[in-house]
XYZ file of C-alpha atoms in Angstrom:
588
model
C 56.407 26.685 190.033
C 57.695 23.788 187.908
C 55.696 23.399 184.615
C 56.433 20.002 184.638
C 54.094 18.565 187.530
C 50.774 17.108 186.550
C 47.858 19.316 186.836
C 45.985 18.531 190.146
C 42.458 16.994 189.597
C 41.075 20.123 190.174
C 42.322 21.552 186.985
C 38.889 21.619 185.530
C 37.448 24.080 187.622
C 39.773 27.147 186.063
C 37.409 28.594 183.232
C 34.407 27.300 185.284
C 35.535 29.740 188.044
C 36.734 32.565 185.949
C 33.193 32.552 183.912
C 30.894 32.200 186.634
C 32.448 35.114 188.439
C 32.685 37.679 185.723
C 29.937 36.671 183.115
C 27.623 38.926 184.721
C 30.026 41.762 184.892
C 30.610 41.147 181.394
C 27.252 41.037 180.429
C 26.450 44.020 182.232
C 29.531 46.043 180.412
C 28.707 44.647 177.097
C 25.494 46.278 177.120
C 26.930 49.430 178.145
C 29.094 49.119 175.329
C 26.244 48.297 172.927
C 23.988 51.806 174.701
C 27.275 53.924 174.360
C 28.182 53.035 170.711
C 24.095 53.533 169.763
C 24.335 57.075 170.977
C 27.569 58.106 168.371
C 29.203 59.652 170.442
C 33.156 60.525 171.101
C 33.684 62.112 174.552
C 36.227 64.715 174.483
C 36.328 66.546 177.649
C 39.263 69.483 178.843
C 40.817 69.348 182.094
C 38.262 71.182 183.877
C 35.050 68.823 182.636
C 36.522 65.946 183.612
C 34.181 64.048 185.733
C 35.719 63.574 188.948
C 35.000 61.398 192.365
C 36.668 60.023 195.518
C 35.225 56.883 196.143
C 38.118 56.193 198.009
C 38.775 58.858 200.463
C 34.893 58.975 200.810
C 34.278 55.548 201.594
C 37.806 54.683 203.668
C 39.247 55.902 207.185
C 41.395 58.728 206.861
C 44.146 59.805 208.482
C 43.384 62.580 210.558
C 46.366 64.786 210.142
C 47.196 65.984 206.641
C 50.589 67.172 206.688
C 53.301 65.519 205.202
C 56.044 65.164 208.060
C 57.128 61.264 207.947
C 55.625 59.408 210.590
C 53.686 56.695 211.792
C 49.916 56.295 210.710
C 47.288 54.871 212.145
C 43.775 53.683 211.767
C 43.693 54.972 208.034
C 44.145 53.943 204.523
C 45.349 57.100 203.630
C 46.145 60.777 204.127
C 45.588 64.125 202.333
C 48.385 65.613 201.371
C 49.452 68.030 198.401
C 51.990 67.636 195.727
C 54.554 69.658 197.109
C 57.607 68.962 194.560
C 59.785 72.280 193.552
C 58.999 73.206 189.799
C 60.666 75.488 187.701
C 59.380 75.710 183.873
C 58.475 72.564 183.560
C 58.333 70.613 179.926
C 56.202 68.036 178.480
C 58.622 65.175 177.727
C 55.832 62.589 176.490
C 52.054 61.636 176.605
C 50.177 58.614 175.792
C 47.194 59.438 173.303
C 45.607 56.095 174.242
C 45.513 56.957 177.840
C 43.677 60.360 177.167
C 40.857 57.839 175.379
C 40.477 56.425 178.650
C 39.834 59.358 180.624
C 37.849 60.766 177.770
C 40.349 64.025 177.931
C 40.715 65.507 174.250
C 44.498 64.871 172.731
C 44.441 68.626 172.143
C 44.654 69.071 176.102
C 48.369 68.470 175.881
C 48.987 71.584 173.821
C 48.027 73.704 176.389
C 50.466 75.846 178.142
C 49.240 74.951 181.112
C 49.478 71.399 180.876
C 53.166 70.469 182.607
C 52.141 73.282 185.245
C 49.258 70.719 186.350
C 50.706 67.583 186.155
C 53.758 68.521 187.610
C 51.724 69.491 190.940
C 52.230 73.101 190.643
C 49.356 73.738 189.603
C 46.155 72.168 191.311
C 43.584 70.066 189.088
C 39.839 71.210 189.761
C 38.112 68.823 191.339
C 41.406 66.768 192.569
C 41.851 65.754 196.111
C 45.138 64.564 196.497
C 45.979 61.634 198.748
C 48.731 59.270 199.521
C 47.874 55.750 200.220
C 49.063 53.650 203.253
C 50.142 50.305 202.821
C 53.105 48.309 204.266
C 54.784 44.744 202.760
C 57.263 42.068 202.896
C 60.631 43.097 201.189
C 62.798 40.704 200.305
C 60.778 37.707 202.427
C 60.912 40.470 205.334
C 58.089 42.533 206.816
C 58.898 46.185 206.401
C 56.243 47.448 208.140
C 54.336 50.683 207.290
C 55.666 51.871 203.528
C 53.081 53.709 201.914
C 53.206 56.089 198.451
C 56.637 57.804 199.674
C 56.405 59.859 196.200
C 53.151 59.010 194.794
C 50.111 61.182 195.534
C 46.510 60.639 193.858
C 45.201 62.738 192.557
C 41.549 61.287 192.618
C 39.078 59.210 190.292
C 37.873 59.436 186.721
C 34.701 58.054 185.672
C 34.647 58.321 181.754
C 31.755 57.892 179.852
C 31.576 54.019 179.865
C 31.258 54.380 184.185
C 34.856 53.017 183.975
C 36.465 54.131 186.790
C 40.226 55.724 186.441
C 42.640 56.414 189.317
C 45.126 59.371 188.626
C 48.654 59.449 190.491
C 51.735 61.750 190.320
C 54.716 60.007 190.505
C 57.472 61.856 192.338
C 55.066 64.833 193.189
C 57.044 65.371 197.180
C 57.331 64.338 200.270
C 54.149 62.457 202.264
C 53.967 61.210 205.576
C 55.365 57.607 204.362
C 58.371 59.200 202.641
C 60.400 58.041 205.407
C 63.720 59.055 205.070
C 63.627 60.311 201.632
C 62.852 63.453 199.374
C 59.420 61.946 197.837
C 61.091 63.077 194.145
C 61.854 60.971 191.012
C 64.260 61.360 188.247
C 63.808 61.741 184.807
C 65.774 58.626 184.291
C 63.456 56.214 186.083
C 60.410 58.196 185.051
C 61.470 57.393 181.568
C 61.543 53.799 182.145
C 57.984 53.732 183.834
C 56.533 55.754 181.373
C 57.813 54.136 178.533
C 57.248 50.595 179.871
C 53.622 51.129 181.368
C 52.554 51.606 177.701
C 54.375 49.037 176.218
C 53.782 46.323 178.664
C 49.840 47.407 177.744
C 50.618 47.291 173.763
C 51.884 43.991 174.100
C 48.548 42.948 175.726
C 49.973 42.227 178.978
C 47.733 44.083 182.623
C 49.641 46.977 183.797
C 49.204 50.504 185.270
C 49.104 53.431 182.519
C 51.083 56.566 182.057
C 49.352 59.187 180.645
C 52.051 61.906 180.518
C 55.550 62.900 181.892
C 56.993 66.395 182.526
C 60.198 67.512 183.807
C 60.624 69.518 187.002
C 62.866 71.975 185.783
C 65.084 71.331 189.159
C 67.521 68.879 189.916
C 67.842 66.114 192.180
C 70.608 64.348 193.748
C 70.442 60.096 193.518
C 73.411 57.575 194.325
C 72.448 55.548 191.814
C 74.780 52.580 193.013
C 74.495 53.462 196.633
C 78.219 53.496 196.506
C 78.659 56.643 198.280
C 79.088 58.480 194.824
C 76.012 60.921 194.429
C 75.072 63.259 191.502
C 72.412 65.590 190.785
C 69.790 64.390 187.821
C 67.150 66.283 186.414
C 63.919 65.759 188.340
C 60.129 64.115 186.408
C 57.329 63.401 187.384
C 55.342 60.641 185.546
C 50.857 60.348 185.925
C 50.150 57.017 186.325
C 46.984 56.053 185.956
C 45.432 52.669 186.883
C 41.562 51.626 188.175
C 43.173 50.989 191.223
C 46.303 51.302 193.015
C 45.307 49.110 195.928
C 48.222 46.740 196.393
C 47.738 43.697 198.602
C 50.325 45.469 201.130
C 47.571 47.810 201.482
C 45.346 45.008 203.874
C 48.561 43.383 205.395
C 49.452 46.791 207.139
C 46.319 46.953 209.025
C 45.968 43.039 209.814
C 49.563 43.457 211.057
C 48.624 45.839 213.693
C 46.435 43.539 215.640
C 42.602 42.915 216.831
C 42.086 47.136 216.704
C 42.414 47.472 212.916
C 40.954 44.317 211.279
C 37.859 45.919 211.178
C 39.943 47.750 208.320
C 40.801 44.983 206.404
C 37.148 44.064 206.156
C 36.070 47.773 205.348
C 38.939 47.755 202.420
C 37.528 44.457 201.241
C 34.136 45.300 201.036
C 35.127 48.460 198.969
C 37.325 46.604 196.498
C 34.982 44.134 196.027
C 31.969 46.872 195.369
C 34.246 48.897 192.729
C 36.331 45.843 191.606
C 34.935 43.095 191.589
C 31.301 43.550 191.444
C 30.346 40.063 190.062
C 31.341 38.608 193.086
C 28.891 40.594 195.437
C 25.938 39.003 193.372
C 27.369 35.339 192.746
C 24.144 33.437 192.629
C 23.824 30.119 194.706
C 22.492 28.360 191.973
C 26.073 28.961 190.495
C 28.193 25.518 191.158
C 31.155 27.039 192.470
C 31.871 24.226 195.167
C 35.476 22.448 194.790
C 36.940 19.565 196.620
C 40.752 19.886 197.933
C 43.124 17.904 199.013
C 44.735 14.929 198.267
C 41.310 12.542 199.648
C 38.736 15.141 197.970
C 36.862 14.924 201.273
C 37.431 19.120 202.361
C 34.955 21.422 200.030
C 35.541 24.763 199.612
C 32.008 26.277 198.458
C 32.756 30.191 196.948
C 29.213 30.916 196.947
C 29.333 30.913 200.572
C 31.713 33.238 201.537
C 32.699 36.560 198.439
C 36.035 37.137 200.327
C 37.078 33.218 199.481
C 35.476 33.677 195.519
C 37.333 37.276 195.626
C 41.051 35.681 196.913
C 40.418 32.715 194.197
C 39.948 35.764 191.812
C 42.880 37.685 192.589
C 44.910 34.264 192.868
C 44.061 33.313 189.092
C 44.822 37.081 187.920
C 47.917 37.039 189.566
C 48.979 33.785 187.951
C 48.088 34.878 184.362
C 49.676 37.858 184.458
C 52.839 36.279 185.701
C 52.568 33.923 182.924
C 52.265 36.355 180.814
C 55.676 37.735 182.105
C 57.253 34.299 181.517
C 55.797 34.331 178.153
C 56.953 37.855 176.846
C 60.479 36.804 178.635
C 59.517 40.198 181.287
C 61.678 39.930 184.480
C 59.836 42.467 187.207
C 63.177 43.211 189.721
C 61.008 43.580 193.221
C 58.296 41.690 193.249
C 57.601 42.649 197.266
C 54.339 42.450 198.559
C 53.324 46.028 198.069
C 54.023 46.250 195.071
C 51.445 43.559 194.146
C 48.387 44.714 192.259
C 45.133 43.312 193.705
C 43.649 43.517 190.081
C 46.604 41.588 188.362
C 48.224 44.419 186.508
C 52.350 44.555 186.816
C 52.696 47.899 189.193
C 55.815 50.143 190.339
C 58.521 49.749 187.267
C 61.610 50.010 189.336
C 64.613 47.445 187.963
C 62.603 45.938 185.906
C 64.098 44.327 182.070
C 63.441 41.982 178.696
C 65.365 38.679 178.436
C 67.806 39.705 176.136
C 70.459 36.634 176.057
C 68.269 33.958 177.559
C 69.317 33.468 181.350
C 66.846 32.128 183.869
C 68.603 33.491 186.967
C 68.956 37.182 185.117
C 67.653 39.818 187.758
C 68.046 42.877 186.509
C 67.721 44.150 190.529
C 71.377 44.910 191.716
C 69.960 44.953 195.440
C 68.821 41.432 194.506
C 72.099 39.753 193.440
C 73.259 38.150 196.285
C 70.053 35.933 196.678
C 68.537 36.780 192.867
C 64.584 36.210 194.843
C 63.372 37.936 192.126
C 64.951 36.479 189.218
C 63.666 35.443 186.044
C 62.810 31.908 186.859
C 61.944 32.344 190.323
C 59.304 34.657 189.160
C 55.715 31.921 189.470
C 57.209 30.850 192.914
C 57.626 34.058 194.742
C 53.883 35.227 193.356
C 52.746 32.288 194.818
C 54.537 33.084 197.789
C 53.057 36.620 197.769
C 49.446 35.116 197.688
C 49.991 33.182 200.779
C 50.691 36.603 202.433
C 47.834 37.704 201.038
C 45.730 35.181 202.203
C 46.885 35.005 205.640
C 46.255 38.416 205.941
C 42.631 37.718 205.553
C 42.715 34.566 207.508
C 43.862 36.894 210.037
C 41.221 39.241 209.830
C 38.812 35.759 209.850
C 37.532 36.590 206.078
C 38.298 33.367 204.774
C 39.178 29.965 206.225
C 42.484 28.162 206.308
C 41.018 26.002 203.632
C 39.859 28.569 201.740
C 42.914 30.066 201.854
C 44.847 26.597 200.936
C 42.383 27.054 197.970
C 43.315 30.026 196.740
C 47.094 29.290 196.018
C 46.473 25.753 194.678
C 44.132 27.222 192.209
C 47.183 29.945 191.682
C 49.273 27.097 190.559
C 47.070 25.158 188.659
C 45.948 28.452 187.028
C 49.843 29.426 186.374
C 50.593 26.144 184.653
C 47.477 26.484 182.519
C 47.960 29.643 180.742
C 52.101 29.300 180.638
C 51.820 25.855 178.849
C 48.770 27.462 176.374
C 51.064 30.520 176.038
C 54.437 28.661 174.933
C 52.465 26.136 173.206
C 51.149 29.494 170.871
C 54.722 30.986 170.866
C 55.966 27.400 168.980
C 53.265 27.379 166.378
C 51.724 24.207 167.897
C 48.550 22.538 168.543
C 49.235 20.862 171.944
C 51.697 21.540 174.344
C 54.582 19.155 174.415
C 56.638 19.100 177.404
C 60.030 17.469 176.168
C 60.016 19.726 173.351
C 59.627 22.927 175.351
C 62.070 21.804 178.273
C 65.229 20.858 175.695
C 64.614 24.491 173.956
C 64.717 26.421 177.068
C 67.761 24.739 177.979
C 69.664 24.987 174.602
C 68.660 28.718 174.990
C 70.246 28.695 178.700
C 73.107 27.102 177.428
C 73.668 29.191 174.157
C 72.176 32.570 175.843
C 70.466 33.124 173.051
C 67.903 36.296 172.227
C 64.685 35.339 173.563
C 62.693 37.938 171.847
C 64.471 37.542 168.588
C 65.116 33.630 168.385
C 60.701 33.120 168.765
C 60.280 35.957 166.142
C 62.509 33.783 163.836
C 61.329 30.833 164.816
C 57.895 30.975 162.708
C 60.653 31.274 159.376
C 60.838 27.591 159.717
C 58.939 25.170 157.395
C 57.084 22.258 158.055
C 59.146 19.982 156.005
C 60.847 16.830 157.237
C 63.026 16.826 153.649
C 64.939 20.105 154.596
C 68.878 18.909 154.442
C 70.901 18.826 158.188
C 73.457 21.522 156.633
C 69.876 23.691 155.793
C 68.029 23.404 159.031
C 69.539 26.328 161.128
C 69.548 28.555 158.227
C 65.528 30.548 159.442
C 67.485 30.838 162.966
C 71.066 31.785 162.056
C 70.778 36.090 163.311
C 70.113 34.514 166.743
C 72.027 31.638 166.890
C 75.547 33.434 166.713
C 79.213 31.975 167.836
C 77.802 28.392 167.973
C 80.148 25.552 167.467
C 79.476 22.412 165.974
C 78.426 20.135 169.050
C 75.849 22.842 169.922
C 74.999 23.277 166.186
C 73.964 19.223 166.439
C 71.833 19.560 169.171
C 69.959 22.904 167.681
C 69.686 20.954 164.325
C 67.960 17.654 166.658
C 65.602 20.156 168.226
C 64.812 21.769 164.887
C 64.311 18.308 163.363
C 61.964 17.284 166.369
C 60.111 20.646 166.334
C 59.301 20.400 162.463
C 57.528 16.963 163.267
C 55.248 18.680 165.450
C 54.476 21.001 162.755
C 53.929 18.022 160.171
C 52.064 16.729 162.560
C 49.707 20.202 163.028
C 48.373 19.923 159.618
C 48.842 23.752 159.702
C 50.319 25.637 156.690
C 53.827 27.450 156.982
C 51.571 30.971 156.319
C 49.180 30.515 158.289
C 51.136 29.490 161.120
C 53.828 32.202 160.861
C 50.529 34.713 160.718
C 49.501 33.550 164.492
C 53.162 33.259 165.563
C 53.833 36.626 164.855
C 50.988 37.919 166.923
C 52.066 36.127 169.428
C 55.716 36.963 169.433
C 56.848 40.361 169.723
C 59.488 41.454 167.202
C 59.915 44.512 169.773
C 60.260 44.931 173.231
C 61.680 47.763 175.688
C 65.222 46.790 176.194
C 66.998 48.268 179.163
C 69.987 49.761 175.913
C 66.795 51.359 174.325
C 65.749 53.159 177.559
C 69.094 54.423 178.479
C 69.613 55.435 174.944
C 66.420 57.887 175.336
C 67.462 58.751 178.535
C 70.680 60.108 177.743
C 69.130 62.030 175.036
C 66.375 63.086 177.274
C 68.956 64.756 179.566
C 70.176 67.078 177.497
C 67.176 68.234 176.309
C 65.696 66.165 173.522
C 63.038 64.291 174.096
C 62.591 63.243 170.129
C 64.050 59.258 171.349
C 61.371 58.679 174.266
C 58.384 59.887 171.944
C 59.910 57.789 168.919
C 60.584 54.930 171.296
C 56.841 54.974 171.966
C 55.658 54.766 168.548
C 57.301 51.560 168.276
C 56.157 49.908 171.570
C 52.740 50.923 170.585
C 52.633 47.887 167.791
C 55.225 45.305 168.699
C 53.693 42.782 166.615
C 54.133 45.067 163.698
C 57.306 44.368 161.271
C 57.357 48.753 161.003
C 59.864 48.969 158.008
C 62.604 51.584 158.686
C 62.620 50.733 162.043
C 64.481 47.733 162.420
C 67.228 48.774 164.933
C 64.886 48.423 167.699
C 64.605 45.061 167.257
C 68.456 44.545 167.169
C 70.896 42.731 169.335
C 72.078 44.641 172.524
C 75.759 46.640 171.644
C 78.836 45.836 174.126
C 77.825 48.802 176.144
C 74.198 47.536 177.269
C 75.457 44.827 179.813
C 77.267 47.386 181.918
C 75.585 48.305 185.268
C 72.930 50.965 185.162
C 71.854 50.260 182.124
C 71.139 45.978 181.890
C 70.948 46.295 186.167
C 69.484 48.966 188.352
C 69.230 49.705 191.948
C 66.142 50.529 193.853
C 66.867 53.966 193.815
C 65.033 56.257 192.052
C-alpha cells in the first residue's frame, strides 16, 4: 500500500461510514455504562460464579463426533473436545490483573491453590464446555485447507457485568481433531512471548487478543526449534487467551471452499457474528446515507443499507486497515499474517514470530520460514492485509452475500482507510499539524539507510526545539543515543532533515512542552523486544519467573518514563540478532 498515492474521491466517506455503523452501538453501551456506574458497584466474582454461556456451540453446527483423533471435519464450525495435555504440578508463571477486570473474576482468584490445576486443563472449569474451532486459510498465498485450533481449545463465554461478552481459550491444552500431525502442546518459550505481548500490544492501545494467565505443565516437550533435524525437550505452558471472539476470517473460507453443500454455513456464521459482533449493522436505518459511488466514472453505487453482509465486510475492511496502521505506526512486524490467523474484529491474533523494529529495516521479518520470499515483512505488511480481505470477500461472493462490487468496495475503502489513519498516525509521531509527505518519506529512508532505532529515535525526537537559530554543529545533539557510528556525509543529510523538520514546527505555532507532552503519548519509550523476551525466557526455564512478571509491569505503561527502569528501553546487545531470539520459526 504506498502512502504516497492520492486519496481516491471517495475518501470522505471513512468517518461517515465508521459513525453511522457504530453510533447506535455506542449509544446503546454508553448508557449501560452510565446504569452500571449509578449502581456503585465492583463485580468480583470466583471461578465458580462466573457467568457462563455458549452462544457459539449453541447457535453453530457441530461436529458430530467429539473425540480428538486428527481428521477431516465436516459440516461444522467446531467440535467438543477436552483439554487433554499431561500436567504434573503445575505453577503460575504470570497473570494479567487487567484481564481479571474484564471477566469480573476477583485478583485474589489467582492465589488459590487450585488455580494452575484449572487453567492448565487438569482440572475442569464449572460451567466450561470446551471446543475447538474449525477454520482453514491461505498460508503463504497457498490454500491449506482445513487447519483449525490444533492446540487451542475454548473453553466457553463470559458475559461480565457490562453484557460484554468474553471468549476463554487454552493455549496448548492437547491434541484436537485439527492437530494434524502434531502433539496440540506449547512451550513455555512461545507462551512467554504471547503472553507477554498480548498485554503489551493492548497497553500500547493497539486491538489484540488478551492473556489472562500462564502456567507451566510441569512436563516437558520436545520442539526443533530450527527444523534442522536437531530436537530438544522444553518445558511445556499453557497460556488463556481471552478475546470476544476468536472467529478468524479462515473460519468462513473453509466452508465456502467446500462447495454449494456448506455455504449455507457461511451465511449461518455471518448472521451470528453479525448478531454478537456487530450489532449496529443488523439495525442500520435506511434513512442512514450510506450509498457510495465506485469506480473511476462514479456511475456503479454500492448502497450498505441494502445488503448488512456488504456494511459488515466494509466494517471489517476499515478495522483491519487501522489496526495494521497501527502496526506500521508502533514499528510491530506480525511474522504470518495467513488468512486464519486474521481476526474478523481487527485485533492482531496468534503471536507466533512476531517482533519490534529495532534497527529500522523495512524488509525485517522476524519469520525464518518467511526469508526466502519475506511476504510478511515489515513493509509488505498494508499489502498482504489487503490481500487477505480480497480472500475474505470472495469467500462471501462465493457464498452470494455480497456482490462483486460490493466486494471491490470493501478493499478500496481498506486502502483509503489504511492511508488515512497511517498518515494521521506519523503525522502525531512528528509533533506536526498536517501531514507532509516529503518530510516523512526522506526520514524513513535516512532511517533505512542508517538502521537506526525506531522506537528510540521518535522518543528522542520530541527533545528537539522549534528554533530555526540552533547552530549546524548543535542540531543532532536531542538525537545523538540513536544516531550512533554516523559519518559525516550522513551526519549532513540528518542535520538537512532536522533543519527542514524544525520549520514545520515553527510553522505549528506549538510550544516545545506542549508538543513533547503529545509526542510522548504517542511514542512509546518501551516496547517488547524479541532480547527482552528471551531474556525472561531463559530465566523462566530454570525456574524464576521474577523477569516475565517484571517485564509486564513495564509493558503495562509504555508511555511512562518509569525511573529505575531504563534498561528496557535500551539498545539491543550483540547477542539479540542471533537466530531464535531476533527470528523464530513457526514452531511452537
Amino acid at each position: 500500500m504506498d502512502p504516497s498515492l492520492p486519496d481516491p474521491a471517495s475518501s470522505l466517506s471513512v468517518d461517515s461510514v465508521a459513525d453511522s455503523l457504530k453510533s447506535q452501538s455506542l449509544r446503546e453501551q454508553g448508557n449501560d455504562r452510565i446504569n452500571k456506574e449509578n449502581k456503585n458497584k465492583k463485580v468480583k466474582l470466583s471461578l465458580e460464579d462466573l457467568n457462563w454461556d455458549h452462544s457459539f456451540v449453541r447457535e453453530l453446527p457441530g461436529d458430530p463426533q467429539s473425540d480428538s483423533i486428527p481428521r477431516q471435519v465436516f459440516h461444522a464450525c467446531y467440535t467438543k473436545v477436552l483439554p487433554s495435555a499431561e500436567v504434573e504440578n503445575p505453577e503460575l508463571v504470570a497473570w494479567s490483573d487487567s484481564v481479571a477486570g474484564l471477566l469480573d473474576l476477583d485478583s485474589h482468584e489467582f492465589e488459590r491453590p487450585d488455580f494452575p490445576l484449572k487453567f492448565s486443563g487438569a482440572s475442569p472449569l464449572t460451567g466450561a464446555v470446551p471446543y475447538a474451532q474449525c477454520y482453514g486459510g491461505h498460508q503463504f498465498g497457498t490454500w491449506a485447507g482445513q487447519l483449525g485450533d490444533g492446540r487451542a481449545i475454548t473453553l466457553g463465554e463470559i458475559l461480565n457485568s457490562k453484557s460484554q461478552r468474553w471468549e476463554l481459550q487454552l493455549k496448548g491444552a492437547g491434541k484436537t481433531p485439527y492437530s494434524r500431525f502434531a502433539d496440540g502442546l506449547a512451550v513455555l518459550r512461545s507462551s512467554i512471548r504471547e503472553f507477554l505481548c498480548s498485554e503489551a500490544m493492548h497497553f500500547l492501545g493497539i486491538p489484540t487478543t488478551r492473556a489472562l494467565c500462564l502456567v507451566t505443565t510441569g512436563k516437558l516437550v520436545t520442539r526443533d526449534m530450527f527444523y534442522d533435524g536437531n530436537p530438544k525437550e522444553e518445558p511445556g505452558a499453557i497460556v488463556c487467551r481471552v478475546a470476544q471472539s476468536f472467529l478468524r476470517f479462515g473460519s468462513f473460507q473453509i466452508h465456502a471452499s467446500k462447495g454449494e453443500e456448506d455455504l449455507g454455513i457461511v451465511s449461518t456464521l455471518a448472521d451470528y457474528a453479525i448478531r454478537h459482533h456487530f450489532p449496529h449493522i443488523e439495525n442500520i436505518s435506511k434513512s442512514e446515507t450510506l450509498s457510495f459511488s465506485t469506480g473511476d466514472n462514479g456511475q456503479s453505487v454500492v448502497d450498505l443499507t441494502s445488503n448488512k453482509y456488504a456494511a459488515w465486510v466494509v466494517e471489517i475492511a476499515e478495522r483491519t486497515a487501522s489496526l495494521v496502521a497501527r502496526w506500521q505506526g508502533v514499528g510491530f512486524t506480525h511474522g504470518v499474517l495467513n488468512t486464519d490467523n486474521m481476526s474478523i474484529l481487527g485485533l492482531t491474533i496468534d503471536y507466533g514470530p512476531f517482533g519490534f523494529l529495532d534497527a529500522f529495516d523495512p524488509s525485517y521479518t522476524p519469520n525464518t520460514t518467511d526469508l526466502p520470499g519475506r511476504r510478511y515483512c515489515f513493509a509488505n505488511q498494508p499489502d498482504i492485509c489487503s490481500w487477505n480481505i480480497t480472500q475474505f470477500a470472495s469467500t462471501l461472493m462465493a457464498a452470494h452475500l455480497i456482490s462483486d462490487k460490493e466486494a471491490s468496495y470493501a478493499v478500496e475503502r481498506y486502502g483509503t482507510k489504511f492511508m488515512d489513519e497511517y498518515q494521521a498516525i506519523i503525522t502525531q509521531k512528528l509533533g506536526l499539524q498536517k501531514y507532509n509527505k516529503q518530510l516523512v518519506n526522506k526520514l524513513l529512508n535516512n532511517l533505512a539507510v542508517d538502521k537506526v532505532d525506531y522506537t528510540n529515535f521518535f522518543r528522542s525526537l520530541s527533545n528537539i526545539k522549534a528554533d530555526p537559530g540552533i547552530p549546524e554543529g548543535e542540531l543532532l545533539v536531542p538525537l545523538k543515543a540513536v544516531l550512533l557510528d554516523i559519518g559525516k556525509e550522513r551526519k549532513e543529510a540528518w542535520a538537512s532533515w532536522v533543519q527542514s523538520y524544525i520549520q514545520e514546527l515553527v510553522a505549528s505555532g506549538i510550544s516545545d512542552e506542549e508538543r513533547k507532552a503529545s509526542m510522548d503519548l504517542v511514542n512509546p519509550k518501551y516496547v517488547l523486544r524479541n532480547y527482552l523476551c528471551q531474556s525472561a525466557i531463559d530465566a523462566a526455564e530454570i525456574g524464576d519467573f521474577g523477569e516475565v512478571r517484571r517485564l509486564l509491569k513495564v509493558m503495562e505503561r509504555p508511555y511512562d518514563e518509569q525511573p529505575g527502569m531504563e534498561k528496557y528501553a535500551r539498545l539491543p546487545p550483540a547477542w539479540a540478532y542471533r537466530p531464535g531470539v531476533c527470528m523464530l520459526s513457526c514452531s511452537s
